[in-house]
DNA sequence: TTGTATGCGTTATCAC
DNA sequence: GTGATAACGCATACAA
C-alpha cells in the first residue's frame, strides 16, 4: 500500500486535514478528546508517519544538521560525532555525516550538498586555510561551528571549539627540559591545509626555545614507516644528548613505534616518547606512554550545544556564536 | 538575501521555470546554447542551489540513505561507515547516521525517524532478536541491508553482510588444542539482544567439544575491570592445564589486559591471549597479540553496493538482496 | 472546536 | 525549443 498521508487520516477519521495536522503537532489544546482519540486510532491503524519532505518544504526548518569530519576512521572524528549526536538527537535534529577525507575539494562539494539539503546548522572540522571557503554558509545565515582546526582569517563572530594546542605543547617542552632532554623531535602528519598539529608545532618550538632545547620537526605527510625509520636513523646518529620523540597526532604513534622497533631503540632508555590522542591503548605498551589527551566527545557536545543556541535564535545566529578552548589533559607514564 | 529559487532565475534570465528546471537537470538536448548560457550566468550570479526539500517532495526519491550503527565510538562502526560512505557519496546519496547505542528502544525510534525522512534505503547493524522490529521497513518496500548481526528469524530475501564468526572461532579452538591448551575462557561483552559474539561463542564451544577442551564463558556484560579481575582470579585458581583467554570483541581486550596486569599474569607464559578486532594496536603490546580480524570497511562497501542495486531496481528491491559472508583473517602473534 | 483554501520549490505533462 | 500549469504533503491564515 502507498504511504498514508494526512488526507487519508482525515478522510478515514472523518475530520479535516487541519485537525489531523494539529494532532500530529501535539496541538491538543482545543480539540475534543473524542476527536483526538479517533485520529489517534486511525494514525495507528494506517501506520501513518508525517512526511519530513513536506514538512521541511512548508516550514522554515529541516531539523537536519550537517557534520563534516576530516577522517571518520580516526577515533577523534568518531568520538566527536558521538558527542554531537548525543546532543542533537534528543533535541529533534537528524544528522547528515560527511567525511572530507581531509581534502579541500571533497569538503567544497560536501558543503555544497549540505547547503542544497538546506540543513539548519553545520559543524565542520575545516580543511581550508582561508575562511572564504565557508562564506557561502555565512551568506545563507546558517548557524555554523568550527571544531578542532581554524582557518587563519576566521571572523570573530564564528563559533569554534578547539583545545589549547599551543599551550599544552609549550608546557610539555618545559617538562621535557626538566627531565634532562636536550633534543625534541616533533613528528607530524598533516594532510590538510590546516591542522591542529600546526599550533602544536609552534608551541613546541616556543617551549624549546625557552629552554634551550633543539627542536627538530619531521613532517611525515603521507610518507610510510620505512621513510620514517630512515629519517629517525639518520637523525639519532647525529644528535648529542637525550632526545624525546613527540607524536603530534594519534595515528602517528603507530608509525613511531614501528620505526623504533625497527631501529631497536627502547624507551625511555634510548629515547623518550610522548604522544597526542592515543585513546589509551598505549598504556599496555611497555609501561605505558606519556600522553597529551583531548576529549573529542566533549568537544562535540560543546559544539552541538552552541549550534543549538544559534539555531534557536530569532535574529542573527552569529550573535550567539561562542568560542571555546578546552584544556589538554596530561596522562603521565614512564616513557620519558 | 533570501535563498534564490528557480523562479528567481527564470525571471532574471527572462525564461520560464520549465527551462530553468531543464537546465538544472542537465537536460540540454533541446535548448539554444544562448539560452543555456544566459541561465548559466544567472545561476552563478545568484549562487542558486536547487532545494533538496522541493525535489524530494516532487519526486519519488530523497537520495538520502539512513545508517544505524550500534556504537560509533567502536572502531568497527566508524570503519563500517567509511566503507558505506565511500560507495554512496559518489553515487549521489547523502547519508544520515544514527547511533543506536546498542539499545532496542533507541533503534526503534531511529528507524521511525528515518522512515519519516523517507530515506531511499537503510543499512542497519541490528539490535533486535526478532525481525518483526524491522517489518515497517519491509512494509514500505524500502531497500534494506543488515550488517554484522542478524535477527534469528530474518527472512531469506533480506540482504545481509556478515563474517564467518562461527567458523573462525571453531578453527581457532582447533589451533589452541594443537598448541596444548586445555581450557578456553571466552570473554564476551554483549549489550544488545543480538551480537556477533553469539555465533563466536557457539563456534568456540563447538570447537572445544571437538577437541576435548574445557570452554568457560565469562559474560562481562556491563561489568567493570574489577569484576573481571575477580572472575579471572577465581577461575585461574581452579583450572588445571594451560588456559587461553579469548576476547570476543575489540574493546574487551582492554579490560582483559587490565585484569591480567592486576593479577600479575603474563602471556603467553601464564595464559594465552587471543582477541577479535583490536585494529592492530596490540601489535606493540609485548610481542603482539594473536588476532582474529574482520574488515569493517569492506563490509560497509559490500552493504552499500548491494543497497545501490536494490535502490536502482524497478520492481521489488528485495529480489536483488544478496547475502554475503566474508572471512575472518588470522593475524598470528606469540601471545598463545 | 473544526474546516477551507493557499502556497512552499520543484518536476512532469501537455500545449504552443 | 520553450512555456503554462498541476501536482507532491503539509501547516497555517482565515472562516465558520
XYZ file of C-alpha atoms (C1' of nucleotides) in Angstrom:
704
model
C 0.000 0.000 0.000
C 1.101 3.542 -0.675
C 2.281 5.669 2.208
C -0.609 7.188 4.131
C -0.920 10.958 4.048
C -2.586 13.438 6.293
C -5.520 13.460 3.873
C -6.003 9.714 4.258
C -6.165 10.067 8.007
C -8.591 12.952 7.697
C -10.895 11.003 5.437
C -10.781 7.817 7.496
C -11.299 9.638 10.754
C -13.968 11.897 9.324
C -12.218 15.145 10.179
C -10.348 17.799 8.228
C -6.687 17.828 7.426
C -6.248 20.807 9.693
C -7.379 18.840 12.675
C -5.093 15.973 11.808
C -2.216 18.390 11.398
C -2.972 19.807 14.834
C -2.947 16.312 16.242
C 0.375 15.445 14.626
C 1.925 18.554 16.071
C 0.630 17.834 19.546
C -1.655 20.820 19.454
C -4.446 19.330 21.529
C -5.358 22.497 23.362
C -8.601 22.960 21.506
C -9.658 19.525 20.457
C -12.382 17.298 21.772
C -10.920 14.214 23.418
C -13.080 12.005 21.262
C -11.791 13.644 18.098
C -8.304 13.205 19.342
C -8.901 9.574 20.090
C -10.442 8.932 16.715
C -7.426 10.400 14.970
C -5.058 8.549 17.234
C -6.595 5.229 16.290
C -6.596 5.979 12.594
C -2.956 7.048 12.711
C -2.038 3.812 14.431
C -4.164 1.730 12.095
C -2.679 3.168 8.914
C 0.814 3.358 10.420
C 0.910 6.981 9.393
C 4.204 8.844 9.547
C 4.442 12.530 8.714
C 6.485 13.238 5.610
C 9.615 15.102 6.567
C 9.908 16.213 2.956
C 6.593 18.016 3.001
C 7.265 19.415 6.431
C 10.606 20.940 5.618
C 9.102 22.287 2.436
C 6.313 24.049 4.218
C 8.275 25.246 7.237
C 11.445 27.202 7.529
C 13.398 24.403 9.083
C 14.576 20.966 8.041
C 15.581 19.790 11.516
C 18.652 18.347 9.919
C 22.222 19.271 10.830
C 25.242 18.628 8.639
C 28.547 17.452 10.062
C 31.797 17.268 8.110
C 34.738 15.488 9.713
C 38.259 15.120 8.424
C 38.614 11.364 8.667
C 35.949 9.232 10.244
C 38.351 6.319 10.613
C 40.336 8.432 13.056
C 38.932 7.854 16.531
C 38.953 11.599 17.084
C 36.245 12.011 14.490
C 34.036 9.199 15.767
C 34.109 10.488 19.305
C 33.451 13.984 18.023
C 30.418 12.702 16.163
C 29.206 10.810 19.194
C 29.304 13.973 21.274
C 27.432 15.888 18.605
C 24.855 13.177 18.120
C 24.017 12.735 21.789
C 23.200 16.429 21.970
C 21.309 16.850 18.728
C 19.221 13.699 18.570
C 17.237 14.392 21.763
C 16.715 17.940 20.523
C 14.901 16.594 17.481
C 17.623 17.003 14.893
C 18.795 14.336 12.494
C 22.404 14.388 11.406
C 23.947 14.037 7.982
C 27.560 12.975 8.301
C 30.159 13.641 5.633
C 33.795 12.608 5.512
C 36.031 15.142 3.795
C 38.970 12.800 3.741
C 40.998 15.877 4.702
C 40.538 17.081 1.154
C 39.708 20.660 0.274
C 37.909 19.597 -2.881
C 35.750 16.986 -1.234
C 34.922 19.435 1.504
C 33.789 22.033 -1.001
C 31.494 19.561 -2.657
C 30.118 18.400 0.675
C 29.347 21.925 1.827
C 27.503 22.482 -1.401
C 25.472 19.339 -0.907
C 24.601 20.250 2.631
C 23.508 23.710 1.573
C 21.318 22.101 -1.053
C 19.893 19.952 1.720
C 19.060 23.197 3.486
C 20.464 21.949 6.767
C 19.553 24.053 9.787
C 23.125 24.077 11.006
C 26.636 22.948 10.236
C 29.527 21.615 12.302
C 32.792 21.394 10.422
C 36.309 20.203 11.130
C 37.685 22.535 8.486
C 40.376 21.876 5.890
C 40.812 25.328 4.387
C 43.324 27.957 5.341
C 41.098 30.755 4.055
C 37.722 31.313 5.624
C 36.312 32.425 2.296
C 35.754 28.745 1.525
C 32.979 28.883 4.110
C 31.427 32.221 3.238
C 28.527 30.693 1.290
C 27.402 29.301 4.640
C 27.556 32.701 6.254
C 25.822 34.330 3.296
C 22.958 31.949 3.834
C 22.931 32.837 7.537
C 23.277 29.208 8.516
C 24.449 28.516 12.065
C 28.000 27.221 11.996
C 30.523 25.841 14.459
C 34.117 25.057 13.567
C 35.811 22.287 15.504
C 39.400 21.225 16.142
C 41.002 23.428 13.478
C 40.584 27.024 12.457
C 41.116 28.958 9.227
C 43.717 31.702 9.544
C 41.306 34.548 8.975
C 38.206 33.224 10.682
C 35.977 36.125 11.791
C 35.497 36.665 15.493
C 31.787 36.019 15.339
C 32.084 32.483 14.037
C 31.846 29.827 16.713
C 34.664 27.397 17.329
C 35.646 24.658 19.737
C 39.335 23.916 19.966
C 41.789 22.765 22.586
C 44.836 24.522 23.898
C 47.217 23.004 21.395
C 49.880 25.654 21.612
C 49.923 25.986 25.386
C 49.926 22.282 26.120
C 52.901 21.694 23.858
C 54.785 24.626 25.266
C 54.217 23.214 28.735
C 55.323 19.802 27.562
C 58.589 21.291 26.369
C 59.147 22.620 29.884
C 58.596 19.178 31.343
C 60.992 17.588 28.884
C 63.658 20.157 29.710
C 63.183 19.422 33.380
C 63.703 15.746 32.725
C 67.016 16.492 31.075
C 66.124 16.204 27.431
C 68.155 18.311 25.040
C 66.513 17.467 21.715
C 62.856 17.277 20.810
C 61.772 15.586 17.606
C 58.261 16.622 16.580
C 56.522 14.061 14.410
C 53.619 15.453 12.426
C 51.431 14.076 9.696
C 49.473 16.880 8.133
C 47.207 16.023 5.216
C 45.005 19.071 5.110
C 45.695 22.780 4.546
C 45.303 23.383 8.251
C 45.718 21.073 11.201
C 45.662 21.120 14.977
C 49.233 19.911 14.639
C 50.315 23.340 13.471
C 49.772 25.169 16.755
C 51.248 22.126 18.463
C 54.404 22.515 16.427
C 54.569 26.207 17.255
C 54.018 25.581 20.941
C 56.751 23.001 20.987
C 59.149 25.301 19.152
C 58.370 28.137 21.504
C 58.913 25.934 24.541
C 62.140 24.504 23.161
C 63.445 27.990 22.525
C 62.603 28.982 26.062
C 64.501 26.059 27.494
C 67.422 25.958 25.160
C 66.447 22.671 23.564
C 66.905 21.741 19.950
C 63.591 21.240 18.164
C 63.601 19.100 15.019
C 60.366 18.719 13.058
C 59.772 15.607 10.991
C 56.857 16.038 8.660
C 55.771 12.567 7.681
C 52.982 13.953 5.500
C 51.950 10.843 3.674
C 55.242 9.009 3.900
C 55.359 5.441 5.156
C 57.050 3.697 8.046
C 60.154 2.850 6.021
C 60.666 6.517 5.267
C 60.177 7.459 8.907
C 62.595 4.775 10.031
C 65.159 6.151 7.649
C 64.670 9.702 8.922
C 64.960 8.674 12.535
C 68.043 6.589 11.880
C 69.800 9.485 10.188
C 68.762 11.840 12.937
C 69.628 9.850 16.020
C 73.115 9.265 14.713
C 73.754 12.984 14.617
C 72.237 14.134 17.901
C 74.122 14.654 21.128
C 72.274 14.471 24.450
C 68.948 12.922 25.306
C 66.198 13.012 22.683
C 62.409 12.919 23.054
C 60.050 11.972 20.240
C 56.713 13.741 20.309
C 53.957 12.305 18.120
C 51.617 15.174 17.348
C 48.667 13.036 16.368
C 47.271 9.676 17.450
C 47.858 7.543 14.356
C 51.415 8.895 14.112
C 52.266 6.973 17.264
C 51.745 3.724 15.367
C 54.401 4.605 12.849
C 56.694 5.911 15.516
C 56.530 2.675 17.489
C 57.041 0.669 14.332
C 60.140 2.690 13.451
C 61.557 2.383 16.949
C 61.089 -1.358 16.856
C 62.820 -1.471 13.507
C 65.733 0.581 14.824
C 65.968 -1.424 18.011
C 65.503 1.703 20.117
C 63.885 1.358 23.526
C 62.091 3.954 25.595
C 62.707 5.644 27.870
C 66.243 4.222 27.846
C 67.304 5.278 24.342
C 64.710 7.942 23.555
C 61.701 9.453 25.278
C 58.257 9.060 23.734
C 55.197 11.274 24.093
C 52.009 11.281 22.052
C 48.761 13.100 21.493
C 45.492 11.213 21.359
C 46.223 7.574 21.516
C 42.839 6.790 23.112
C 44.555 4.933 25.913
C 45.599 1.764 24.204
C 49.258 2.610 24.625
C 49.019 2.120 28.368
C 49.704 -1.521 27.644
C 52.769 -0.820 25.537
C 55.697 -1.459 27.840
C 54.957 0.618 30.926
C 52.679 2.989 29.043
C 53.308 6.107 27.017
C 53.135 9.662 28.271
C 50.077 11.270 26.712
C 48.521 14.600 25.893
C 44.850 13.916 25.649
C 41.897 15.885 24.370
C 38.268 14.905 24.838
C 36.649 14.841 21.393
C 33.272 13.769 22.711
C 33.202 16.785 24.973
C 34.256 18.941 22.034
C 31.347 17.580 20.043
C 28.936 18.270 22.867
C 30.138 21.840 23.237
C 29.906 22.406 19.515
C 26.400 20.979 19.283
C 25.231 22.905 22.331
C 26.327 26.166 20.794
C 24.866 25.202 17.450
C 21.516 24.582 19.136
C 21.621 28.045 20.660
C 22.353 29.560 17.291
C 19.587 27.553 15.644
C 17.101 28.696 18.271
C 17.977 32.337 17.732
C 15.291 34.614 16.333
C 17.635 37.041 14.675
C 21.297 36.810 13.682
C 22.572 33.397 14.780
C 26.176 34.532 14.789
C 25.427 36.905 17.628
C 25.248 33.810 19.822
C 28.397 32.198 18.488
C 30.769 31.127 21.230
C 34.467 30.417 21.018
C 35.533 27.671 23.362
C 39.015 26.467 24.161
C 39.217 23.266 26.165
C 42.290 22.148 28.020
C 44.505 19.206 27.171
C 44.953 16.573 29.852
C 48.348 15.135 30.654
C 48.428 11.402 31.330
C 51.891 10.648 32.717
C 53.685 7.408 32.045
C 57.314 6.323 32.339
C 58.065 6.670 28.632
C 60.027 9.879 29.222
C 19.116 37.980 0.755
C 16.688 35.122 0.722
C 17.660 31.919 -0.993
C 17.192 32.130 -4.753
C 14.579 29.870 -6.277
C 14.052 28.525 -9.720
C 11.505 31.304 -10.265
C 14.097 33.975 -9.498
C 16.438 32.520 -12.058
C 13.637 32.326 -14.609
C 12.680 35.954 -14.085
C 16.245 37.252 -14.137
C 17.191 35.226 -17.180
C 13.950 36.005 -18.971
C 12.908 32.394 -19.437
C 10.324 30.099 -17.897
C 10.779 27.938 -14.842
C 10.476 24.896 -17.028
C 13.540 25.872 -18.973
C 15.497 26.540 -15.822
C 14.471 23.179 -14.444
C 15.694 21.557 -17.626
C 19.000 23.346 -17.239
C 19.389 22.297 -13.626
C 18.814 18.702 -14.564
C 21.331 18.829 -17.375
C 18.640 18.383 -19.973
C 20.257 20.459 -22.687
C 19.161 18.326 -25.612
C 16.670 20.856 -26.856
C 17.946 24.189 -25.697
C 19.546 27.016 -27.586
C 23.149 27.479 -26.475
C 22.483 31.136 -25.808
C 19.573 30.309 -23.529
C 21.707 27.836 -21.737
C 24.460 30.372 -21.292
C 22.088 33.026 -20.014
C 20.751 30.670 -17.383
C 24.211 29.508 -16.500
C 25.312 33.050 -15.738
C 22.229 33.866 -13.722
C 22.624 30.718 -11.657
C 26.219 31.627 -10.910
C 25.379 35.244 -10.168
C 22.613 34.434 -7.694
C 24.514 31.452 -6.267
C 21.438 29.364 -6.883
C 21.223 25.916 -5.330
C 18.294 23.609 -6.014
C 16.213 22.907 -2.929
C 16.518 19.279 -1.974
C 13.318 19.655 0.023
C 11.246 20.599 -3.004
C 12.932 17.984 -5.114
C 12.259 15.101 -2.799
C 8.735 16.370 -2.403
C 8.071 16.269 -6.084
C 9.981 13.126 -6.958
C 9.818 9.653 -5.571
C 13.301 9.683 -4.170
C 15.123 11.611 -1.492
C 18.619 10.479 -2.430
C 19.245 10.016 1.240
C 20.251 6.756 2.903
C 19.912 6.026 6.601
C 22.583 4.153 8.544
C 22.169 2.875 12.099
C 25.256 1.582 13.889
C 25.497 0.022 17.329
C 28.204 2.204 18.801
C 30.004 4.780 16.738
C 32.786 5.045 19.316
C 33.692 1.450 18.482
C 36.169 1.490 15.623
C 34.152 -1.229 13.937
C 31.309 1.201 13.390
C 33.457 4.038 12.083
C 35.159 1.829 9.552
C 31.820 0.388 8.565
C 30.505 3.883 7.971
C 33.569 4.828 5.987
C 33.035 1.895 3.674
C 29.398 2.792 3.226
C 30.121 6.454 2.650
C 32.794 5.961 0.027
C 30.313 3.946 -2.013
C 27.228 6.087 -1.584
C 28.598 9.614 -1.837
C 29.902 9.268 -5.407
C 26.566 7.685 -6.332
C 24.796 10.866 -5.314
C 23.401 9.768 -1.972
C 23.735 11.672 1.271
C 23.884 9.681 4.472
C 22.077 10.168 7.757
C 23.960 8.423 10.519
C 22.328 7.268 13.736
C 23.874 5.642 16.783
C 21.596 3.128 18.472
C 23.856 2.821 21.453
C 23.086 -0.898 21.211
C 19.648 -0.094 22.560
C 16.490 -1.638 21.191
C 14.449 1.386 22.182
C 16.745 3.927 20.616
C 16.897 1.827 17.497
C 13.116 1.728 17.234
C 12.940 5.490 17.495
C 15.696 5.928 14.940
C 14.028 3.645 12.413
C 10.884 5.644 12.843
C 12.732 8.889 12.247
C 14.426 7.548 9.159
C 11.129 6.329 7.752
C 9.734 9.786 8.369
C 12.707 11.138 6.477
C 11.636 8.875 3.647
C 15.152 7.590 3.119
C 15.694 5.675 -0.118
C 17.490 2.889 1.690
C 18.632 1.651 5.064
C 21.734 -0.093 6.379
C 21.411 -1.374 9.915
C 23.629 -3.104 12.436
C 20.590 -4.581 14.157
C 19.876 -4.943 17.872
C 16.698 -6.976 17.812
C 16.339 -10.731 18.083
C 13.028 -10.662 16.244
C 12.884 -9.431 12.684
C 9.412 -8.058 13.260
C 11.085 -4.958 14.668
C 12.111 -4.196 11.098
C 8.916 -5.108 9.293
C 7.746 -1.491 8.952
C 10.723 -1.063 6.650
C 9.713 -4.006 4.554
C 6.084 -2.899 4.502
C 7.248 0.354 2.998
C 9.303 -1.586 0.438
C 12.437 0.260 1.425
C 15.745 -1.329 0.375
C 17.479 -2.749 3.430
C 20.806 -4.352 4.269
C 21.635 -5.814 7.650
C 25.261 -5.773 8.717
C 27.356 -7.621 11.293
C 24.462 -9.151 13.218
C 21.301 -10.909 12.225
C 17.881 -11.355 13.807
C 17.020 -15.002 14.487
C 14.136 -15.140 12.058
C 15.385 -12.875 9.310
C 13.701 -13.778 6.004
C 15.871 -15.179 3.248
C 15.176 -12.293 0.902
C 16.626 -9.646 3.194
C 20.200 -8.694 2.405
C 22.952 -9.120 4.945
C 26.710 -8.795 5.224
C 28.330 -10.770 7.990
C 31.599 -12.540 8.634
C 32.207 -16.178 9.391
C 32.035 -15.775 13.151
C 31.181 -19.356 13.962
C 33.678 -20.968 11.651
C 36.595 -18.758 12.565
C 36.131 -19.477 16.257
C 35.748 -23.175 15.696
C 39.008 -23.126 13.757
C 40.658 -21.122 16.497
C 39.713 -23.782 19.001
C 41.499 -26.312 16.843
C 44.625 -24.189 16.839
C 44.528 -23.782 20.595
C 44.149 -27.512 21.080
C 47.135 -28.085 18.830
C 49.176 -25.693 20.938
C 48.401 -27.735 24.027
C 45.733 -25.635 25.667
C 43.200 -27.480 27.767
C 40.926 -24.658 28.853
C 39.431 -21.837 26.822
C 37.934 -18.834 28.586
C 35.608 -16.881 26.284
C 35.252 -13.246 27.282
C 32.166 -11.583 25.865
C 30.524 -8.236 26.416
C 27.080 -8.293 24.893
C 24.957 -5.195 25.313
C 22.338 -5.797 22.674
C 19.737 -8.508 22.153
C 21.886 -9.994 19.436
C 25.596 -9.805 18.841
C 28.261 -11.158 16.550
C 29.733 -12.543 19.742
C 26.956 -15.106 19.953
C 27.993 -17.184 16.939
C 31.564 -16.732 18.115
C 30.690 -18.281 21.446
C 28.945 -21.153 19.719
C 31.843 -21.728 17.373
C 34.260 -21.785 20.244
C 32.095 -24.195 22.198
C 31.747 -26.461 19.214
C 35.477 -26.422 18.619
C 36.272 -27.071 22.265
C 33.905 -30.024 22.302
C 35.573 -31.439 19.241
C 38.994 -31.234 20.818
C 38.130 -32.168 24.373
C 38.882 -28.763 25.812
C 37.003 -27.130 28.626
C 35.174 -23.997 27.471
C 34.286 -21.420 30.120
C 32.278 -18.361 29.126
C 32.661 -15.139 31.062
C 29.941 -12.683 30.204
C 31.195 -9.302 31.261
C 28.023 -7.631 30.041
C 28.452 -4.217 31.532
C 30.656 -5.191 34.444
C 33.895 -3.333 35.110
C 37.526 -4.321 35.232
C 37.428 -5.021 38.979
C 34.649 -7.536 38.434
C 36.527 -9.177 35.576
C 39.705 -9.355 37.624
C 37.775 -11.077 40.383
C 36.272 -13.583 37.972
C 39.600 -14.400 36.403
C 41.277 -14.754 39.752
C 38.658 -17.209 40.960
C 38.849 -19.138 37.723
C 42.578 -19.471 37.245
C 42.934 -20.840 40.739
C 40.662 -23.730 39.888
C 41.866 -24.727 36.445
C 44.345 -27.448 35.716
C 46.367 -27.350 32.497
C 47.084 -24.446 30.150
C 44.397 -21.799 29.669
C 43.748 -19.440 26.785
C 41.716 -16.250 27.107
C 39.729 -15.307 24.016
C 38.373 -11.777 23.867
C 35.346 -11.905 21.592
C 35.249 -8.195 20.839
C 37.824 -5.429 20.436
C 37.135 -3.273 23.482
C 37.029 -6.369 25.676
C 40.754 -6.790 25.120
C 41.365 -3.591 27.068
C 39.673 -4.965 30.143
C 41.345 -8.300 29.717
C 44.814 -6.758 29.617
C 43.987 -4.585 32.609
C 42.843 -7.606 34.604
C 45.926 -9.615 33.665
C 48.158 -6.770 34.759
C 46.274 -6.583 38.034
C 46.664 -10.318 38.568
C 50.306 -10.279 37.570
C 49.667 -12.846 34.864
C 51.930 -12.840 31.810
C 51.281 -14.155 28.337
C 51.959 -16.483 26.801
C 53.802 -17.822 29.883
C 50.881 -17.937 32.322
C 47.919 -17.759 29.960
C 47.374 -17.471 26.233
C 45.608 -14.420 24.817
C 43.628 -14.052 21.595
C 41.321 -11.263 20.506
C 38.905 -10.183 17.841
C 39.144 -6.747 16.262
C 41.806 -4.808 18.040
C 42.567 -2.747 14.941
C 46.222 -3.629 15.203
C 47.296 -1.532 18.128
C 48.045 -4.596 20.208
C 50.985 -5.492 18.000
C 53.016 -3.256 20.283
C 51.828 -4.923 23.462
C 54.663 -7.227 24.416
C 55.343 -9.274 21.294
C 51.875 -8.686 19.908
C 48.563 -10.446 20.407
C 47.121 -13.176 18.226
C 44.152 -11.689 16.367
C 41.017 -12.621 14.517
C 40.314 -9.700 12.259
C 37.358 -8.650 10.166
C 37.360 -5.829 7.638
C 34.517 -3.497 8.547
C 35.240 -1.067 5.717
C 34.894 -3.857 3.233
C 31.669 -4.911 4.937
C 30.354 -1.381 4.539
C 31.292 -1.329 0.887
C 29.563 -4.627 0.223
C 26.466 -3.487 2.066
C 26.305 -0.180 0.216
C 26.911 -1.821 -3.139
C 24.001 -4.152 -2.646
C 21.849 -1.337 -1.329
C 22.549 0.623 -4.501
C 21.437 -2.312 -6.588
C 18.236 -2.571 -4.616
C 17.622 1.167 -4.880
C 18.089 1.057 -8.633
C 15.595 -1.751 -9.017
C 12.400 -1.029 -10.906
C 10.262 -3.567 -9.137
C 10.694 -5.427 -5.857
C 14.035 -4.358 -4.358
C 14.259 -7.476 -2.204
C 14.535 -9.601 -5.304
C 18.063 -8.223 -5.628
C 19.006 -8.702 -1.987
C 22.291 -10.523 -1.538
C 23.592 -12.368 1.480
C 27.328 -12.074 1.872
C 29.603 -13.805 4.342
C 33.162 -12.539 4.468
C 36.003 -14.434 6.007
C 37.897 -13.598 9.180
C 41.635 -13.084 8.886
C 44.033 -14.617 11.354
C 46.953 -12.406 12.401
C 49.341 -14.641 14.322
C 51.416 -13.369 17.205
C 53.291 -15.105 20.041
C 50.611 -14.475 22.657
C 49.486 -18.099 22.539
C -13.866 23.372 18.326
C -13.239 22.448 13.426
C -12.907 23.344 8.265
C -11.338 25.696 3.559
C -8.014 27.354 0.875
C -3.363 28.792 -0.246
C 1.470 28.210 -1.071
C 6.306 26.253 -0.063
C 10.037 24.996 -4.860
C 10.304 21.669 -7.901
C 9.271 18.411 -11.853
C 6.210 16.459 -15.296
C 2.539 16.809 -18.585
C 0.864 18.929 -22.033
C 0.444 22.700 -25.106
C 2.410 26.020 -28.434
C 12.795 24.947 -28.312
C 10.005 26.909 -24.848
C 6.120 27.940 -21.617
C 1.826 27.475 -18.576
C 0.135 24.770 -15.036
C -0.918 20.976 -11.986
C 0.544 18.272 -8.566
C 3.708 16.414 -4.290
C 2.088 16.561 1.577
C 1.874 19.594 4.922
C 0.982 23.932 8.020
C -1.299 27.988 8.580
C -4.234 32.316 7.926
C -8.628 32.977 7.915
C -13.547 31.428 8.195
C -17.271 29.472 10.391
